[in-house]
Coordinates of C-alpha atoms in Angstrom, one line a residue:
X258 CA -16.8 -3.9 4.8
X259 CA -18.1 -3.9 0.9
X260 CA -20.5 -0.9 0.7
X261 CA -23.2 -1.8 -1.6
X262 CA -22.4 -0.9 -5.8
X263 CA -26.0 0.8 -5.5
X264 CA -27.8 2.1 -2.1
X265 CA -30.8 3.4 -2.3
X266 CA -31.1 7.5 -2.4
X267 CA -32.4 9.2 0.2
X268 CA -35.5 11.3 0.0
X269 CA -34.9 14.0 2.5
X270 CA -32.2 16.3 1.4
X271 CA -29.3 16.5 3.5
X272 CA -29.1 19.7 5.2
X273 CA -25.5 20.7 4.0
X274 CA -23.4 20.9 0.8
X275 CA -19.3 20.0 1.6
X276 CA -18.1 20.3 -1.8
X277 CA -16.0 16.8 -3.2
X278 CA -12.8 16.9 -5.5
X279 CA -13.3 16.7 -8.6
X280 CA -12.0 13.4 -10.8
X281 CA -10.2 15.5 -12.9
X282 CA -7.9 16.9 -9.6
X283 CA -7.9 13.3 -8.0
X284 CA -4.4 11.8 -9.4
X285 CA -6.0 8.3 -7.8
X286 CA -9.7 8.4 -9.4
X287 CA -9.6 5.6 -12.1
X288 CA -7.1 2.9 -10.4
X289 CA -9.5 1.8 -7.7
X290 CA -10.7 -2.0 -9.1
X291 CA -14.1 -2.4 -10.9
X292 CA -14.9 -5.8 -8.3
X293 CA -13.8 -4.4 -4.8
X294 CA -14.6 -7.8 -4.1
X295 CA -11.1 -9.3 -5.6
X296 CA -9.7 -7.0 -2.2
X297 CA -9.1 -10.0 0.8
X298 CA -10.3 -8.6 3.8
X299 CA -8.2 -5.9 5.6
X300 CA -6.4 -7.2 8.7
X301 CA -7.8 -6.2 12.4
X302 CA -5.4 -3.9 14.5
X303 CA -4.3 -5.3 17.9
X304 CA -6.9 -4.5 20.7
X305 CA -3.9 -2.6 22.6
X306 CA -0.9 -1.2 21.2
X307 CA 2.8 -0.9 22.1
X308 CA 3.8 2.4 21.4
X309 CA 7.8 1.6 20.7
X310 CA 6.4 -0.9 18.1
X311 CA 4.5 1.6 16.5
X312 CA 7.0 3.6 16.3
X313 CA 9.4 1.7 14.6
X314 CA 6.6 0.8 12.4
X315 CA 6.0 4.1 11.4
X316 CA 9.8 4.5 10.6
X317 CA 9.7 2.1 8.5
X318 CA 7.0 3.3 6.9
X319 CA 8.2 6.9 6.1
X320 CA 12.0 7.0 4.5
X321 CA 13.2 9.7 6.1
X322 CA 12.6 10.4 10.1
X323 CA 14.5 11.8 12.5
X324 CA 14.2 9.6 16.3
X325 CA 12.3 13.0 17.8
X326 CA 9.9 13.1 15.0
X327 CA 9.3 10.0 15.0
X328 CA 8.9 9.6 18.9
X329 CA 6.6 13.0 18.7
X330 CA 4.2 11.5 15.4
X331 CA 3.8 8.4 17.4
X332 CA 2.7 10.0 20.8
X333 CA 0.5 12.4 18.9
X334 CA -1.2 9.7 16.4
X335 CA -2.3 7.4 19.5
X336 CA -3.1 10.1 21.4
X337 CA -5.4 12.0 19.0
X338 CA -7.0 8.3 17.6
X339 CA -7.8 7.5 21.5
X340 CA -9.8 10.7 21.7
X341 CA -11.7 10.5 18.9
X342 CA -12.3 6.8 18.9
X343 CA -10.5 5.8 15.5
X344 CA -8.2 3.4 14.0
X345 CA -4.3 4.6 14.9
X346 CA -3.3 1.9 12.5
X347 CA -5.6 3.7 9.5
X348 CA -4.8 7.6 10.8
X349 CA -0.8 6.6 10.1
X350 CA -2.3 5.6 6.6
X351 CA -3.4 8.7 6.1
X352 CA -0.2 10.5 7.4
X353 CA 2.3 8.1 5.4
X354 CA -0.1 8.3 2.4
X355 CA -2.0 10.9 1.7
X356 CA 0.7 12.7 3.8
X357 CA 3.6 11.2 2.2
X358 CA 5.0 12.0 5.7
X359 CA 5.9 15.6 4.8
X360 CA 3.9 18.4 7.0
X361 CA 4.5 21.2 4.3
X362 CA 3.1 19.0 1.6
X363 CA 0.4 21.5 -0.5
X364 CA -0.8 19.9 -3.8
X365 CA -4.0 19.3 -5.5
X366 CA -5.3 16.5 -3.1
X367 CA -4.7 18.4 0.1
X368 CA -2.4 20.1 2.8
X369 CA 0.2 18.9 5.1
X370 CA -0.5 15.4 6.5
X371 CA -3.8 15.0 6.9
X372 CA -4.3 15.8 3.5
X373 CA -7.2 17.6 3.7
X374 CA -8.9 20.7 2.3
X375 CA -9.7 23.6 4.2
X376 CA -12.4 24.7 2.4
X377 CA -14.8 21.8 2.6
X378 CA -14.8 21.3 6.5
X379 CA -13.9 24.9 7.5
X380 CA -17.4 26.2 6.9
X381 CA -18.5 23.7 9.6
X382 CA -16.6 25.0 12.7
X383 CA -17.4 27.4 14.6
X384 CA -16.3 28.0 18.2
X385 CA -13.6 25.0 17.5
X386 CA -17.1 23.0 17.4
X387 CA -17.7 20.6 14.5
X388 CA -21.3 20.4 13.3
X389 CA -22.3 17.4 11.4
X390 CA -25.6 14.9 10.3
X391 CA -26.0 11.2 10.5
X392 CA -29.0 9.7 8.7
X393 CA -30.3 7.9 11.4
X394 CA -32.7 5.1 9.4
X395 CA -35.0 4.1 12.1
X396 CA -36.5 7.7 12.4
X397 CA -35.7 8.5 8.9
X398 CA -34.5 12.1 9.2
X399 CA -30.8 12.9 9.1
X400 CA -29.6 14.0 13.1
X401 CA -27.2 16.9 13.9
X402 CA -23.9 16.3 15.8
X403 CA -21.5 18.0 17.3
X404 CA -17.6 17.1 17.7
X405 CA -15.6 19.2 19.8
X406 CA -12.2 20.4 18.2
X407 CA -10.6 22.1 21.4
X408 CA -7.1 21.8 21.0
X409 CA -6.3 23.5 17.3
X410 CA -7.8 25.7 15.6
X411 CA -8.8 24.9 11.8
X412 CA -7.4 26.5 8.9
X413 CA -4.7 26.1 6.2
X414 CA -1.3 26.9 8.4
X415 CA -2.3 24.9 10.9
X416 CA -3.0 22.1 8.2
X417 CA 0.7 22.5 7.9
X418 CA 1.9 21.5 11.0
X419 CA 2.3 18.0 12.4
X420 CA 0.5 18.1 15.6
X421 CA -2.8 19.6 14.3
X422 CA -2.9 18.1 11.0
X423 CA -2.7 14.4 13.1
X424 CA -5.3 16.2 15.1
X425 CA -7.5 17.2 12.5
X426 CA -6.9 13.7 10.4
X427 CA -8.1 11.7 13.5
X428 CA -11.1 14.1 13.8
X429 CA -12.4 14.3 10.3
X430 CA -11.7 10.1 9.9
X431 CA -14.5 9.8 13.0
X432 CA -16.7 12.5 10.8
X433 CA -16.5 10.2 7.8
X434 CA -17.4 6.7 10.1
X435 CA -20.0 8.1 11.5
X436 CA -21.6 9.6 8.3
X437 CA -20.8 6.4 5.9
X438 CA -22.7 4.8 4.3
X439 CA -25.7 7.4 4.9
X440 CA -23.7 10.2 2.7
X441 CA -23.3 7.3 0.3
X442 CA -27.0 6.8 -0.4
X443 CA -27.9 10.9 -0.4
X444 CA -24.8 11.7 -2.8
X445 CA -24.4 8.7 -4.7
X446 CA -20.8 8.0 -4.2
X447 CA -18.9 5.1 -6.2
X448 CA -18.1 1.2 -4.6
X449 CA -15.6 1.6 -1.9
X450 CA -15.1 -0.1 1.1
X451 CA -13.9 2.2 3.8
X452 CA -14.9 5.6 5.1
X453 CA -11.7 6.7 4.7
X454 CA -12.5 7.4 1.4
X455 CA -14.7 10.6 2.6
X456 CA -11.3 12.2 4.3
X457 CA -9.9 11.9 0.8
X458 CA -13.2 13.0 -1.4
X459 CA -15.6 14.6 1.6
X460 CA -19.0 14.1 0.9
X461 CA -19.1 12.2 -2.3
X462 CA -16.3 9.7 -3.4
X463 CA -15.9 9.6 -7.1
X464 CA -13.0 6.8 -6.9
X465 CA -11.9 3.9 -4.8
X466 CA -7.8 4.5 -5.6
X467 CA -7.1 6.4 -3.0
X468 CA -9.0 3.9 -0.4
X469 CA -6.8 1.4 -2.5
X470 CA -3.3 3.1 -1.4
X471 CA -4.3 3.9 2.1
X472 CA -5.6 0.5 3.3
X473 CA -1.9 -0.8 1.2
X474 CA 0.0 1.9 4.1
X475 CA -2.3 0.4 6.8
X476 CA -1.2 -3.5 5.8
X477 CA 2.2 -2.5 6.0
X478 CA 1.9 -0.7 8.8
X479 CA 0.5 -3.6 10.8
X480 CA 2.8 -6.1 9.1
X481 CA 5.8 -3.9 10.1
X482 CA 4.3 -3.7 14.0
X483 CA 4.0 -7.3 13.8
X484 CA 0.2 -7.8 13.7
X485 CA -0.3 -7.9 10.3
X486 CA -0.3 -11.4 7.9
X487 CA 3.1 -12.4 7.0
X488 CA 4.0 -11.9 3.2
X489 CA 3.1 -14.9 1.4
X490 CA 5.7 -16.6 -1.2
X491 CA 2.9 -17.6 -3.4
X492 CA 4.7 -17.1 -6.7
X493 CA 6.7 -19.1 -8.6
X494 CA 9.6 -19.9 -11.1
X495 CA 10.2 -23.4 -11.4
X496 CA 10.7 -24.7 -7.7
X497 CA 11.9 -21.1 -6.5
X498 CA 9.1 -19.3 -4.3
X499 CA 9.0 -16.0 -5.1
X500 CA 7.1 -12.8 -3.0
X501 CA 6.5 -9.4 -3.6
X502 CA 9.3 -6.7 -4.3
X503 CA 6.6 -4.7 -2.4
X504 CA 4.8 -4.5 1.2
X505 CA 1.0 -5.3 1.9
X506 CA -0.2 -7.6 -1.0
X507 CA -1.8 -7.6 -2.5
X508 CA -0.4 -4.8 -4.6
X509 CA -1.5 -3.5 -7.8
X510 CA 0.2 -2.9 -11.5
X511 CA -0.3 -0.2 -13.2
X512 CA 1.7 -1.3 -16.5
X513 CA 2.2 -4.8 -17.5
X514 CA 5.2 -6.6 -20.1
X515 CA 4.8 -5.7 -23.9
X516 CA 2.5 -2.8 -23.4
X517 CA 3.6 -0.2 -26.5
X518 CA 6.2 2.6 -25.7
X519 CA 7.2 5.7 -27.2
X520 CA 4.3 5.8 -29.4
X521 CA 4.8 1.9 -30.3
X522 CA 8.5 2.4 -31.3
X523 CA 9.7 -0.1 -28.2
X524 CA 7.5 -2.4 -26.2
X525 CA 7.7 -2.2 -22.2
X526 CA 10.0 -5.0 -20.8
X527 CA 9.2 -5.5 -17.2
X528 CA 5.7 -4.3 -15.1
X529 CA 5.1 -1.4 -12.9
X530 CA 3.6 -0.7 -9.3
X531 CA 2.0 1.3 -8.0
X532 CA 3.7 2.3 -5.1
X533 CA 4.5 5.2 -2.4
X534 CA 7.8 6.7 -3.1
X535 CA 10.2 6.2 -0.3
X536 CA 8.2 2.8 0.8
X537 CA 10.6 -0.2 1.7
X538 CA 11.6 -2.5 -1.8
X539 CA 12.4 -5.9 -0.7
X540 CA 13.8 -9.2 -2.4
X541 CA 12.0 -11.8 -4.1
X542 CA 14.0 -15.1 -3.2
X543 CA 17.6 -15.6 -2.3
X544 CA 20.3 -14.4 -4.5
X545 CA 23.4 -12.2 -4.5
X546 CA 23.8 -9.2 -5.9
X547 CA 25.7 -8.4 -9.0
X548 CA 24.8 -4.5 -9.9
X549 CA 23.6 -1.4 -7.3
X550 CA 24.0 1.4 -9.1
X551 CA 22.6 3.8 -11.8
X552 CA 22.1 3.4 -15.1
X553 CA 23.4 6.3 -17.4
X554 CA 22.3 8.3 -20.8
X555 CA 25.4 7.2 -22.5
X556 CA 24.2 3.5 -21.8
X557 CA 26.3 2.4 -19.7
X558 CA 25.0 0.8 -16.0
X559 CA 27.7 1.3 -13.0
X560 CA 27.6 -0.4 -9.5
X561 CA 28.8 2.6 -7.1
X562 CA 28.0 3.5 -3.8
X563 CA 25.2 5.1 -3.0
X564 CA 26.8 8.6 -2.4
X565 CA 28.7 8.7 -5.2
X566 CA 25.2 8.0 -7.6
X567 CA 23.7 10.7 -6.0
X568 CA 26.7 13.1 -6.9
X569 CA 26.3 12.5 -10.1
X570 CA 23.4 15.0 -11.9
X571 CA 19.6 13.7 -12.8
X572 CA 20.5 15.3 -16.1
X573 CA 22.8 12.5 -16.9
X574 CA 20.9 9.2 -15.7
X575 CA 19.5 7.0 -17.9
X576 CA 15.5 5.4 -18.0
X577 CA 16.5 3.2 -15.2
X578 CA 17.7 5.6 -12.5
X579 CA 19.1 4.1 -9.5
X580 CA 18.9 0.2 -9.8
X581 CA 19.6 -3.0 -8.3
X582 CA 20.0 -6.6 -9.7
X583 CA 20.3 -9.6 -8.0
X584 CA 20.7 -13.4 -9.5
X585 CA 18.8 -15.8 -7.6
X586 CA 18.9 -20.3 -8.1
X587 CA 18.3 -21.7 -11.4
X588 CA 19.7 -18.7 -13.1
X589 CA 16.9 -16.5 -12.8
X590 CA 17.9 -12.3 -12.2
X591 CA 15.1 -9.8 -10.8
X592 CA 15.8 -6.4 -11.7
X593 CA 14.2 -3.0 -9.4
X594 CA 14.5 0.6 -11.2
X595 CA 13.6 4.0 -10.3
X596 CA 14.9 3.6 -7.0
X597 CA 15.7 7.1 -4.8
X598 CA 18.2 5.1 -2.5
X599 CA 19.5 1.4 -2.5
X600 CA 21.5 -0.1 0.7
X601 CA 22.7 -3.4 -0.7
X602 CA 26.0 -3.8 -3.2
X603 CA 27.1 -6.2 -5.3
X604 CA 28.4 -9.4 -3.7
X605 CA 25.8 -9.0 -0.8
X606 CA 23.9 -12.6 -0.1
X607 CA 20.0 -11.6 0.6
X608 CA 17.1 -13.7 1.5
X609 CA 13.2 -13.4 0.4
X610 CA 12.0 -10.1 1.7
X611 CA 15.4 -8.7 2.8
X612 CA 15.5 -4.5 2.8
X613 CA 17.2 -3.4 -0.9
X614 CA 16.3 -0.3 -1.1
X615 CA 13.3 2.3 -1.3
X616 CA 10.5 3.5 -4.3
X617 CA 11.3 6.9 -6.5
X618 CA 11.4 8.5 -9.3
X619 CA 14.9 8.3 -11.1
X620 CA 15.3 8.1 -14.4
X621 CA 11.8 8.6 -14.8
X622 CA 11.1 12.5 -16.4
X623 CA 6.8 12.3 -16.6
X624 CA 5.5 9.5 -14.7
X625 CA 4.9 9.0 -11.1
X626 CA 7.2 7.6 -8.5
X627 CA 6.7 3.6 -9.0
X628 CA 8.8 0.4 -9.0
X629 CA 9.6 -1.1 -12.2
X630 CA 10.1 -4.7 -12.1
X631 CA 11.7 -7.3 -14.5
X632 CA 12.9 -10.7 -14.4
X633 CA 15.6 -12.3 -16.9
X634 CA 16.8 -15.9 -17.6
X635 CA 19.6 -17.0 -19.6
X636 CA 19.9 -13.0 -20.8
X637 CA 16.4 -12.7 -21.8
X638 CA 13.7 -10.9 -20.4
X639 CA 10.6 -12.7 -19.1
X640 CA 7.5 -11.7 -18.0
X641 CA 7.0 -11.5 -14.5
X642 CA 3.0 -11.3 -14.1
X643 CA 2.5 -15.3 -14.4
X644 CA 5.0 -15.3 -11.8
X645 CA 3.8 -13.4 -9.4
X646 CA 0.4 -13.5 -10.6
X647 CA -0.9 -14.5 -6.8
X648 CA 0.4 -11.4 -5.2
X649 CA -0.8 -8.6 -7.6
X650 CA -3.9 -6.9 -8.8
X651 CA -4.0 -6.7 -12.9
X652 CA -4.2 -3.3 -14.5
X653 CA -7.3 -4.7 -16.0
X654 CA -8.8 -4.9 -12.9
X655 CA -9.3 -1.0 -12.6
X656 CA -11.3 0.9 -14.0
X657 CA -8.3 2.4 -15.7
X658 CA -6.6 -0.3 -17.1
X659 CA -9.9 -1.6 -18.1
X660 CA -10.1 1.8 -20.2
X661 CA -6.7 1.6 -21.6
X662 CA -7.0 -2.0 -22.5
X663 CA -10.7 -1.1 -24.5
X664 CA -8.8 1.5 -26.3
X665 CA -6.0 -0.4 -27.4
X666 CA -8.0 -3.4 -28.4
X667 CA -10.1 -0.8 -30.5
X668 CA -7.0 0.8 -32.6
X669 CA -5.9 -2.9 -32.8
X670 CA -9.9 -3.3 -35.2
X671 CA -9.4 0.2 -36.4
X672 CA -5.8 -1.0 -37.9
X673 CA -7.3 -3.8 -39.3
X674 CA -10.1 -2.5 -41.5
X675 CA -7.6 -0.1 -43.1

């Protein structure tokens, strides 16, 4: 569901003030896309769910789980999204996301999985009873309800624990369907197309981004379960069909080929993605591998096990990090950097959307955890965008690319006058 770019404001005031992030603490504000509409529409979940299925989805889904963990996340997620009447599919989002499936996670966005801040619900339970408004349009007045929170108490260590931080996510997401899109129209929150985006922003949502990267976890989620839309191998070089290196297309870029680099001295050579670190990097045709391994300061790039890369100190790598190449038919080599782990080495035989290795942050020392991604022929770079131009969402598309681009294009006249 689109909600409306402009809903009409309503003229009763609503009878409470939950305070909303502000952009400026939002990591995610400016990459939600200026035309939600570009977004295909989000895959249903299954009408009943196998819980072994979900489980290994959600495995899959968080790099590093132990099988009791795992098992326990899984029982509590259906569990807590059957009481409360939610999406499981969309509270695993949340966990995996927003989460990043740590429970000790404390940063700017929120606590623990669910993400959330204390401060704006905790002023709304009392007597582990949540009290919130609908706007209910056909009496036009907003209508108090109540959502009993028996089983945890709220507040920040329990935020930090796995089974009431699940709790609390599945809660709060049934908050936020019931109130959207009235709090839309009485706050006057941005496009977006989920309610989700209230357990990310509360009462007003001042960027779709976030929406963006949960509803990406939720894709792969399903896919991984088995309910989701197979990956498509829409893109192309020459007659070789090419897919994402990434789950849950479509996915978005955040830095495209030839964009300027250490202050214009060197211009990028590959594209970025936005990405999750830890989430699953797969193979974009059928190659073999010729280099796992890390790339080093002094410039040299060594294929080496896995354990061995990791011995060797962060200090010492080199832009790429941990990488993996891999040359596919017709000479054509796809390159993935930044990697925290890789599973594949070189002489392996792989096949479109075979399991290479998982999103970090190596070799990277300000940026995010994304994927960088090139492609090569003959020794030469290429761009990949035109190649995989069916499966990804241009920076452009954003509002923040769309900023970027503006400023670049006005040093570009600027340049020229002088």
């Amino acid at each position: 569901n689109l909600y409306p770019q402009r809903l009409k404001r309503q003229t009763t005031k609503p009878p409470w003030l939950r305070r909303s992030l502000k952009p400026k603490s939002h990591t995610a504000s400016g990459e939600g896309l200026m035309d939600l509409t570009k977004w295909p529409a989000e895959p249903p979940s299954p009408s009943s769910i196998d819980a072994e299925r979900f489980k290994a989805a959600l495995k899959l889904e968080c790099a590093y789980m132990p099988p009791k963990r795992n098992q326990l996340w899984t029982d509590w997620i259906l569990a807590d999204s059957a009481t409360f009447g939610v999406d499981p599919f969309t509270v695993a989002a949340i966990v995996t996301e927003r989460g990043a499936c740590a429970p000790g996670l404390k940063n700017k966005r929120g606590i623990g999985l669910s993400g959330l801040q204390v401060n704006t619900h905790a002023g709304y339970i009392k007597k582990r009873i949540y009290t919130y408004w609908t706007w209910e349009k056909a009496a036009a007045r907003w209508q108090k309800r109540t959502l009993p929170l028996k089983r945890h108490l709220y507040y920040e260590r329990a935020l930090e624990l796995p089974k009431s931080a699940i709790y609390f996510a599945a809660a709060i997401l049934k908050v936020a369907k019931d109130q959207c899109p009235g709090i839309d129209a009485a706050w006057g929150s941005v496009p977006h197309r989920h309610h989700v985006s209230h357990v990310s922003w509360g009462d007003r949502v001042r960027g779709a981004g976030d929406e963006d990267r949960i509803l990406a976890a939720r894709r792969r989620l399903l896919i991984y379960y088995g309910a989701g839309n197979p990956e498509p191998r829409t893109g192309r070089w020459r007659n070789l069909a090419l897919r994402s290196p990434l789950d849950g297309y479509p996915r978005t870029l955040t830095s495209i080929w030839g964009e300027p680099r250490a202050g214009g001295k060197r211009s990028h050579q590959g594209v970025d993605f936005a990405s999750t670190r830890g989430e699953p990097v797969r193979a974009i045709a059928e190659g073999k591998v010729f280099l796992a391994g890390v790339n080093l300061k002094s410039g040299e790039t060594k294929s080496m096990p896995l354990d061995k890369a990791k011995a060797i100190s962060s200090k010492k790598y080199g832009a790429a990090g941990f990488l993996v190449k891999i040359k596919h038919p017709g000479g054509l080599v796809s390159a993935y950097m930044h990697l925290d782990e890789y599973t594949v080495k070189p002489g392996d035989t792989v096949q479109a959307g075979d399991f290479i290795g998982r999103v970090g942050r190596t070799g990277i020392r300000e940026s995010n955890a994304h994927l960088h991604f090139e492609l090569r022929h003959d020794g030469k770079r290429i761009d990949p965008l035109p190649h995989l131009r069916p499966l990804i969402i241009h920076p452009e598309d954003t509002w923040r690319g769309h900023r970027l681009a503006y400023e670049v294009k006005r040093k570009k006249r600027r340049r020229r006058r002088k």
